[in-house]
Each structure stands twice: as C-alpha cells, then as structure tokens.
Short mmCIF file of C-alpha atoms and ligand atoms in Angstrom, two decimals:
data_model
loop_
_atom_site.label_atom_id
_atom_site.label_comp_id
_atom_site.label_asym_id
_atom_site.label_seq_id
_atom_site.Cartn_x
_atom_site.Cartn_y
_atom_site.Cartn_z
CA MET A 9 0.61 -36.15 30.90
CA ASN A 10 1.86 -35.60 27.49
CA ARG A 11 0.52 -32.05 26.54
CA THR A 12 1.57 -32.47 22.90
CA ALA A 13 -0.85 -35.54 22.46
CA GLY A 14 -3.06 -34.74 19.45
CA LEU A 15 -1.23 -31.65 18.39
CA PRO A 16 -0.78 -31.51 14.57
CA ARG A 17 2.88 -31.66 13.79
CA ASP A 18 4.25 -29.46 11.06
CA THR A 19 5.91 -31.47 8.29
CA GLU A 20 7.13 -28.80 6.08
CA VAL A 21 9.85 -27.07 8.16
CA SER A 22 10.33 -29.65 10.87
CA PHE A 23 12.98 -32.46 11.15
CA PRO A 24 12.06 -35.85 12.65
CA ASP A 25 15.38 -35.68 14.56
CA GLY A 26 15.34 -32.05 15.63
CA ASN A 27 16.35 -31.26 19.12
CA ALA A 28 14.08 -28.38 19.90
CA ILE A 29 10.37 -27.93 19.89
CA ILE A 30 8.33 -24.92 19.28
CA ILE A 31 4.65 -25.04 19.85
CA ALA A 32 2.84 -22.15 18.05
CA GLY A 33 -0.98 -22.05 18.54
CA ASN A 34 -1.89 -25.77 18.22
CA THR A 35 0.92 -26.89 15.87
CA LEU A 36 4.21 -28.53 17.02
CA PHE A 37 7.52 -27.67 15.18
CA ARG A 38 10.44 -29.78 15.61
CA VAL A 39 13.83 -28.00 14.72
CA TYR A 40 17.52 -27.84 15.37
CA ASN A 41 18.46 -25.85 18.21
CA GLY A 42 21.76 -24.77 16.56
CA MET A 43 20.10 -23.83 13.24
CA LEU A 44 17.41 -21.97 15.26
CA ALA A 45 20.24 -20.04 17.01
CA ARG A 46 21.51 -18.78 13.65
CA HIS A 47 18.14 -18.25 12.23
CA CYS A 48 16.40 -16.42 15.20
CA PRO A 49 18.62 -16.04 18.17
CA ALA A 50 15.81 -14.49 20.37
CA LEU A 51 13.76 -17.59 19.88
CA ALA A 52 16.67 -19.93 20.45
CA ALA A 53 17.29 -18.14 23.73
CA GLN A 54 13.71 -18.88 24.84
CA VAL A 55 14.12 -22.57 23.98
CA ASN A 56 17.54 -22.68 26.01
CA ALA A 57 15.87 -21.09 28.95
CA SER A 58 12.77 -23.46 28.79
CA ALA A 59 12.11 -25.78 31.73
CA GLU A 60 9.65 -27.91 29.77
CA PHE A 61 10.96 -30.99 28.00
CA ILE A 62 9.12 -33.34 25.67
CA SER A 63 11.05 -36.65 24.58
CA GLY A 64 14.26 -34.97 25.97
CA CYS A 65 13.81 -31.76 23.78
CA PRO A 66 13.25 -28.45 25.38
CA VAL A 67 9.95 -26.85 24.39
CA VAL A 68 8.89 -23.24 23.92
CA ARG A 69 5.29 -22.28 23.55
CA ILE A 70 4.63 -19.00 21.64
CA THR A 71 1.52 -17.05 20.85
CA ASP A 72 2.31 -16.45 17.34
CA THR A 73 0.28 -18.23 14.71
CA PRO A 74 1.57 -21.45 13.01
CA HIS A 75 1.46 -19.65 9.69
CA ASP A 76 3.52 -16.84 10.83
CA ILE A 77 6.20 -18.90 12.59
CA LYS A 78 6.49 -21.18 9.49
CA GLN A 79 7.22 -18.14 7.16
CA ILE A 80 10.32 -17.43 9.14
CA LEU A 81 11.47 -20.99 9.55
CA ARG A 82 11.06 -21.41 5.78
CA VAL A 83 13.57 -18.75 5.09
CA ASP A 84 16.98 -20.33 4.55
CA ASN A 85 18.95 -17.40 5.73
CA PRO A 86 16.96 -14.50 7.35
CA THR A 87 20.07 -12.22 7.14
CA ARG A 88 19.76 -12.60 3.25
CA PRO A 89 16.25 -13.00 2.43
CA PRO A 90 15.18 -14.17 -1.21
CA ALA A 91 15.03 -11.20 -3.53
CA ASP A 92 11.98 -12.27 -5.44
CA SER A 93 8.52 -10.72 -4.75
CA GLN A 94 6.90 -12.34 -1.91
CA PRO A 95 3.02 -12.64 -1.19
CA PHE A 96 1.77 -9.88 1.23
CA SER A 97 0.75 -12.60 3.64
CA VAL A 98 4.50 -13.83 3.86
CA LEU A 99 5.79 -10.06 4.09
CA ALA A 100 3.28 -9.28 6.85
CA ALA A 101 4.52 -12.37 8.81
CA TRP A 102 7.99 -11.35 8.42
CA VAL A 103 7.37 -7.93 9.75
CA ARG A 104 5.13 -9.09 12.71
CA ILE A 105 7.46 -11.87 13.72
CA GLY A 106 10.73 -10.31 12.72
CA THR A 107 9.94 -7.18 14.71
CA LYS A 108 9.05 -9.36 17.71
CA TYR A 109 12.08 -11.60 17.68
CA ASP A 110 14.57 -8.85 16.54
CA MET A 111 15.29 -10.10 13.04
CA GLY A 112 16.21 -6.62 11.66
CA LYS A 113 17.33 -7.76 8.13
CA LEU A 114 14.29 -9.84 7.43
CA VAL A 115 12.06 -6.94 8.55
CA ASP A 116 13.91 -4.27 6.51
CA HIS A 117 13.61 -6.56 3.55
CA ALA A 118 9.93 -6.94 3.92
CA ILE A 119 9.37 -3.30 4.56
CA GLY A 120 11.27 -2.67 1.30
CA GLN A 121 8.85 -4.84 -0.60
CA LEU A 122 5.84 -3.40 0.99
CA GLN A 123 6.83 0.18 0.21
CA SER A 124 5.53 -0.18 -3.38
CA LEU A 125 2.09 -0.90 -1.86
CA PHE A 126 2.31 1.75 0.87
CA PRO A 127 4.71 4.37 -0.37
CA ALA A 128 5.50 7.74 1.33
CA CYS A 129 5.78 9.57 -1.97
CA LEU A 130 3.02 10.45 -4.38
CA PRO A 131 4.86 9.72 -7.76
CA GLU A 132 5.59 6.31 -6.21
CA TRP A 133 1.91 5.85 -5.46
CA ASP A 134 1.15 6.79 -9.08
CA ASP A 135 3.90 4.72 -10.68
CA ARG A 136 3.14 1.49 -8.84
CA GLY A 137 3.55 -1.12 -11.71
CA ASN A 138 0.75 -3.13 -10.16
CA PRO A 139 2.17 -4.11 -6.87
CA GLU A 140 -1.22 -5.59 -5.97
CA SER A 141 -0.85 -8.66 -8.22
CA ARG A 142 2.90 -8.89 -7.68
CA HIS A 143 2.15 -9.37 -3.95
CA GLY A 144 -1.12 -11.08 -4.18
CA PHE A 145 -2.70 -8.09 -2.37
CA ALA A 146 -6.38 -7.93 -2.01
CA GLY A 147 -8.16 -4.75 -0.94
CA ALA A 148 -9.22 -6.09 2.29
CA ASN A 149 -5.71 -6.79 3.26
CA ALA A 150 -5.30 -3.17 3.94
CA ILE A 151 -6.88 -3.98 7.31
CA GLU A 152 -4.25 -6.21 8.48
CA ALA A 153 -1.66 -3.76 7.00
CA LEU A 154 -3.00 -0.80 9.02
CA ASN A 155 -2.92 -2.93 12.21
CA LEU A 156 0.50 -4.16 11.41
CA PHE A 157 2.05 -0.73 10.67
CA GLN A 158 0.54 0.64 13.79
CA ALA A 159 1.83 -2.20 15.98
CA THR A 160 5.30 -2.05 14.56
CA LYS A 161 5.51 1.72 14.52
CA ARG A 162 5.98 1.95 10.74
CA PHE A 163 4.36 5.30 10.78
CA GLU A 164 5.42 6.35 7.24
CA MET A 165 3.25 3.42 5.88
CA VAL A 166 0.18 4.09 7.89
CA PRO A 167 -1.09 6.99 5.71
CA ALA A 168 -1.35 4.91 2.51
CA ALA A 169 -2.80 1.93 4.58
CA VAL A 170 -5.56 4.19 5.89
CA TYR A 171 -6.17 5.55 2.50
CA ARG A 172 -6.71 2.08 1.15
CA CYS A 173 -8.90 1.16 3.99
CA CYS A 174 -11.07 4.14 2.98
CA GLN A 175 -11.72 2.36 -0.33
CA LEU A 176 -13.13 -0.69 1.25
CA ALA A 177 -16.94 -1.35 1.76
CA PRO A 178 -18.05 0.09 4.98
CA ALA A 179 -19.12 -3.35 6.14
CA VAL A 180 -15.64 -4.74 5.57
CA VAL A 181 -14.18 -1.84 7.62
CA ARG A 182 -16.63 -2.49 10.40
CA ASN A 183 -16.45 -6.33 10.44
CA GLY A 184 -12.80 -6.95 9.40
CA THR A 185 -11.30 -9.70 7.44
CA THR A 186 -9.43 -12.99 7.53
CA ARG A 187 -5.81 -13.32 7.39
CA ALA A 188 -4.00 -16.03 5.18
CA ASP A 189 -3.82 -18.34 8.22
CA GLY A 190 -7.57 -17.87 9.15
CA THR A 191 -6.92 -15.46 11.97
CA ARG A 192 -9.56 -12.75 12.29
CA GLU A 193 -8.14 -9.37 11.45
CA ARG A 194 -10.31 -6.53 12.85
CA LEU A 195 -9.92 -2.74 13.28
CA SER A 196 -10.36 -1.36 16.74
CA ARG A 197 -13.19 0.95 17.37
CA LYS A 198 -10.70 3.79 17.29
CA ASN A 199 -9.36 2.74 13.84
CA ILE A 200 -12.80 2.23 12.35
CA ASP A 201 -13.69 5.94 13.48
CA LEU A 202 -10.30 7.04 12.04
CA VAL A 203 -10.96 5.53 8.69
CA ALA A 204 -14.59 6.93 8.51
CA ARG A 205 -13.22 10.34 9.15
CA ALA A 206 -10.54 9.86 6.55
CA LYS A 207 -13.13 8.61 4.16
CA GLU A 208 -15.15 11.93 4.71
CA ARG A 209 -12.13 13.93 4.35
CA SER A 210 -11.19 12.23 1.07
CA LYS A 211 -14.71 12.96 -0.31
CA GLU A 212 -14.16 16.61 0.57
CA HIS A 213 -10.92 16.62 -1.19
CA GLY A 214 -12.62 14.90 -4.24
CA ALA A 215 -15.34 17.50 -4.36
CA ARG A 216 -12.77 20.35 -4.02
CA MET A 217 -10.75 19.01 -6.86
CA ILE A 218 -13.94 18.78 -9.17
CA GLU A 219 -14.68 22.46 -8.14
CA GLU A 220 -11.07 23.48 -8.79
CA CYS A 221 -11.10 21.90 -12.21
CA GLU A 222 -14.10 23.93 -13.31
CA GLU A 223 -12.55 27.22 -11.97
CA GLN A 224 -8.90 26.74 -12.58
CA LEU A 225 -8.00 24.40 -15.49
CA GLU A 226 -6.71 26.49 -18.33
CA GLN A 227 -4.78 26.21 -21.28
CA ALA A 228 -0.95 26.70 -21.53
CA GLU A 229 0.28 30.22 -22.32
CA SER A 230 2.57 28.45 -24.87
CA CYS A 231 -0.43 26.64 -26.61
CA SER A 232 1.01 25.40 -29.79
CA TYR A 233 -2.53 25.43 -31.49
CA SER A 234 -3.34 29.00 -30.89
CA TRP A 235 -2.30 29.88 -34.38
CA GLY A 236 -4.71 27.22 -35.88
CA PHE A 237 -7.65 28.01 -33.65
CA PRO A 238 -8.62 31.43 -32.27
CA ASP A 239 -9.12 29.93 -28.87
CA GLY A 240 -6.26 27.31 -29.14
CA CYS A 241 -7.07 24.39 -27.03
CA ALA A 242 -9.72 26.12 -24.91
CA GLU A 243 -12.53 24.02 -25.88
CA VAL A 244 -10.86 20.77 -24.90
CA ILE A 245 -9.57 22.15 -21.70
CA SER A 246 -12.88 23.40 -20.83
CA HIS A 247 -14.49 19.90 -21.31
CA LEU A 248 -11.75 18.61 -18.96
CA GLY A 249 -12.60 21.20 -16.39
CA TYR A 250 -16.33 20.50 -16.66
CA THR A 251 -16.70 16.90 -17.07
CA GLU A 252 -18.20 15.21 -14.17
CA GLU A 253 -17.23 11.81 -15.35
CA ASN A 254 -14.15 9.99 -16.89
CA GLY A 255 -12.65 9.19 -13.54
CA LYS A 256 -13.78 12.08 -11.49
CA GLU A 257 -16.72 9.98 -9.96
CA ALA A 258 -14.00 8.16 -7.96
CA TRP A 259 -12.85 11.38 -6.58
CA ARG A 260 -16.31 12.34 -5.49
CA ASP A 261 -16.73 8.76 -4.00
CA GLY A 262 -13.48 9.30 -1.83
CA ASP A 263 -10.67 8.30 -4.05
CA PRO A 264 -9.22 11.62 -4.99
CA LEU A 265 -5.95 10.06 -5.76
CA ASN A 266 -7.39 7.73 -8.39
CA SER A 267 -5.63 8.16 -11.67
CA ARG A 268 -8.21 7.35 -14.04
CA PHE A 269 -8.95 10.99 -14.92
CA LEU A 270 -5.26 11.51 -15.43
CA HIS A 271 -5.21 8.83 -18.22
CA TYR A 272 -8.32 10.50 -19.69
CA VAL A 273 -6.49 13.82 -20.00
CA ASP A 274 -3.68 12.07 -21.81
CA GLU A 275 -6.18 10.56 -24.21
CA GLN A 276 -7.23 14.19 -25.19
CA GLU A 277 -3.75 14.98 -26.55
CA ASP A 278 -3.78 15.38 -30.17
CA GLY A 279 0.00 15.85 -30.24
CA LYS A 280 0.46 16.33 -33.91
CA ASP A 281 2.89 19.00 -35.21
CA TYR A 282 0.65 20.86 -37.74
CA GLN A 283 2.26 22.52 -40.69
CA SER A 284 -0.59 24.51 -42.09
CA ARG A 285 -3.80 25.93 -40.97
CA ASP A 286 -5.86 23.42 -43.30
CA ASP A 287 -4.23 20.55 -41.38
CA PHE A 288 -6.09 21.48 -38.34
CA ALA A 289 -9.48 20.33 -39.96
CA ASN A 290 -8.56 16.86 -38.65
CA CYS A 291 -7.50 18.00 -35.14
CA MET A 292 -9.24 16.24 -32.44
CA GLY A 293 -7.62 17.24 -29.38
CA ALA A 294 -5.32 19.42 -27.37
CA CYS A 295 -1.66 20.29 -27.96
CA SER A 296 0.99 18.63 -25.84
CA ASN A 297 1.78 21.90 -23.99
CA CYS A 298 -1.87 22.31 -22.81
CA ILE A 299 -2.03 18.69 -21.78
CA GLU A 300 1.20 19.08 -19.67
CA GLU A 301 -0.22 22.35 -18.24
CA VAL A 302 -3.32 20.44 -17.11
CA HIS A 303 -1.21 17.71 -15.69
CA GLU A 304 0.65 20.38 -13.57
CA GLN A 305 -2.51 21.98 -12.26
CA LEU A 306 -3.83 18.53 -11.37
CA GLY A 307 -0.56 17.68 -9.77
CA VAL A 308 -0.99 20.63 -7.43
CA MET A 309 -4.55 19.64 -6.53
CA ARG A 310 -3.50 16.09 -5.75
CA ALA A 311 -0.50 17.09 -3.79
CA VAL A 312 -2.86 18.95 -1.34
CA VAL A 313 -4.58 15.48 -0.74
CA TRP A 314 -1.29 13.59 -0.39
CA ASN A 315 0.11 16.22 2.05
CA ASP A 316 -3.11 15.87 4.09
CA LEU A 317 -2.79 12.05 4.30
CA PRO A 318 -0.63 11.92 7.43
CA ALA A 319 -3.09 14.03 9.28
CA MET A 320 -5.81 12.14 8.00
CA ALA A 321 -4.22 9.05 9.29
CA GLY A 322 -3.45 10.35 12.69
CA VAL A 323 0.25 10.05 12.38
CA ASP A 324 1.45 13.54 11.44
CA GLN A 325 3.36 13.90 14.70
CA GLU A 326 4.90 10.41 14.67
CA ILE A 327 5.83 10.36 10.89
CA GLY A 328 9.56 10.50 10.06
CA TYR A 329 9.68 10.68 6.31
CA TRP A 330 6.83 11.94 4.19
CA CYS A 331 7.49 13.25 0.61
CA ARG A 332 5.46 16.42 0.61
CA GLY A 333 4.01 17.70 -2.60
CA VAL A 334 5.44 16.75 -5.97
CA CYS A 335 8.88 14.92 -5.78
CA ASP A 336 11.76 16.21 -7.71
CA ASP A 337 13.30 12.82 -8.16
ZN1 LIG B 407 -2.76 24.18 -26.59
#
C-alpha cells in the first residue's frame, strides 16, 4: 500500500527529482539529501537511518507541522539567516524547529529578533520602536510565545511573554488562539493560573503607583520657575500626582508598564527659558528640571514592577539574565 497516496505535496520548497522524502503532518516534502545534510544535519541523519522507502527515496515522518518545516527549508543557509525582520510566526518556527534539530545559529538569530518584543531590560521595553508591526505580532501571539519560551527554556523571555498575556482578554487566555498554520495554541491549566495571578499582581502594582504618585511626586529642588512663581511648578506637579486619567487607567487595569502617562508628563513641559517675571504670564506648564524629576520618580516606581516580573512569571529561580531596575546603558 502506498501510504503517501492522497497526501498533499509541497510545491514551494520541494524538488521533483529530490532523493529524500519528509512527511510532516499530512504534507510530503521532496528534498535533496545532500542539501538537507548541510541544512539540518539532525534531520538528514533521520532520513539516512530510515527503513521506509517510497519510489526508492528514504522517508522520514516527523511530528512537526508543515508550516514549521517549510520555514526552515525555505532558509537558503541556516548558518547565515537573512538579516531582515521576519514575521513572528516564522521566528517562532525557527526557534521551535531549530531547538529540536540543533540548528543553533538559526535559533540564536531568531531569539535576537524576538528580544525586541520580549526584552529583559526596562529601557528596551520602553524604547521598542514598534516591534509589533515590524514582526506582524498580534496580542494573542503572546500565548504561542509563552509556550515556546517555556518549552525551549528561554527563561529570560518568559516574563515579558507573561506580561503580554496579562493584557489579553480573559476569554483568550482561557481558550487559546490559533497559530499561523492553524494549529491550536492553548495555555496549560497551570499557565492560565499563572497569568491570572500575574494579572492580579499587575493591578496591585498599578494601584500602588497611582497612590505613590499622589504621595510622592514633587517638583525638583532645582526648579527653574521658582523665581517666576512662589510655588514654582508645584501646581502642575500636583495635577500629575492626582490625575486619575491620562494613562493611569491602564495601570489600574493591570498594565503598570504602559507608557501613555509618561508621554502625558512630557506634554506638561513648558520648557521655555524665561527672561523676566512678566514673561511667565504665558507659562502653561512645568520647567524641564521638574519634568525630569517626575520621570525619575516614575522610573523608580516602574522599576519595582519590572523587577517583580521574573517572580510574577514564575522564573525567578531559572532566569539567567535580568536587568534589574533602571539600566545604566
Ligand atoms: Zn520646575
């Protein structure tokens, strides 16, 4: 019996005269054994050891999805992967398959690109240059990312993945999502509980930050407008401390690293260098020293959240590198 009858044959990365067959899921790939040996030696070894032949070609059946296997066969030279930004689905496949078949360079490269989405450093998290659009990343992909980083022991990327999962609708966390190739991707019971606890903790951090803003935000000792106003920038800073909006809603809802309030703070900077007391009539905001002081105070509050992420994600024991607090570089 021909067990390949009716199997869809890949036409994208296969060659009609290939001499080795890979069957992934329900798709048949026909490749050159020599090319495969350079491309993915571990898979080539499986082909060579196979006792199953079709039309004289050795056959290996693998449990990986056709989508994933296609992503590695598509790379011309996995030891020198293409430098341009790849979609998240491709990077995830490279990490998944590359880890399994020992393709270290391809995995390192994919992890390097994924770090912009799942950094281990707060300034990197803040200065992300929209990696979501660069890598075609949708929020629900965080579920695939969390499973992937746990399975491949990329512990330093787990905290940001858990934090991203916290931002998903509870139904998505419970029911999971669908990978690029249609594979269902669900969180384990344990991970659903982990994300729920992390979400609660995030809300606690958010509430703490709102409280600390009221109690602690103050103007700089070196306020440059104190000679223009008796209270310097106190009124503006007090507004920043007590407003419950302008981005603080996100903190309360479990996204204490949300940066909208930081941008709002920037918008309150007047920043002009006043020469006379009369000029202050048009002054609308705070001096740059006070705005900088507020940013420093917020930076300390946010660093507490960031430093708690490994514990919230349950990887504080496993994690190798985690940039605590505010980075110097
Ligand atoms: Zn000031």
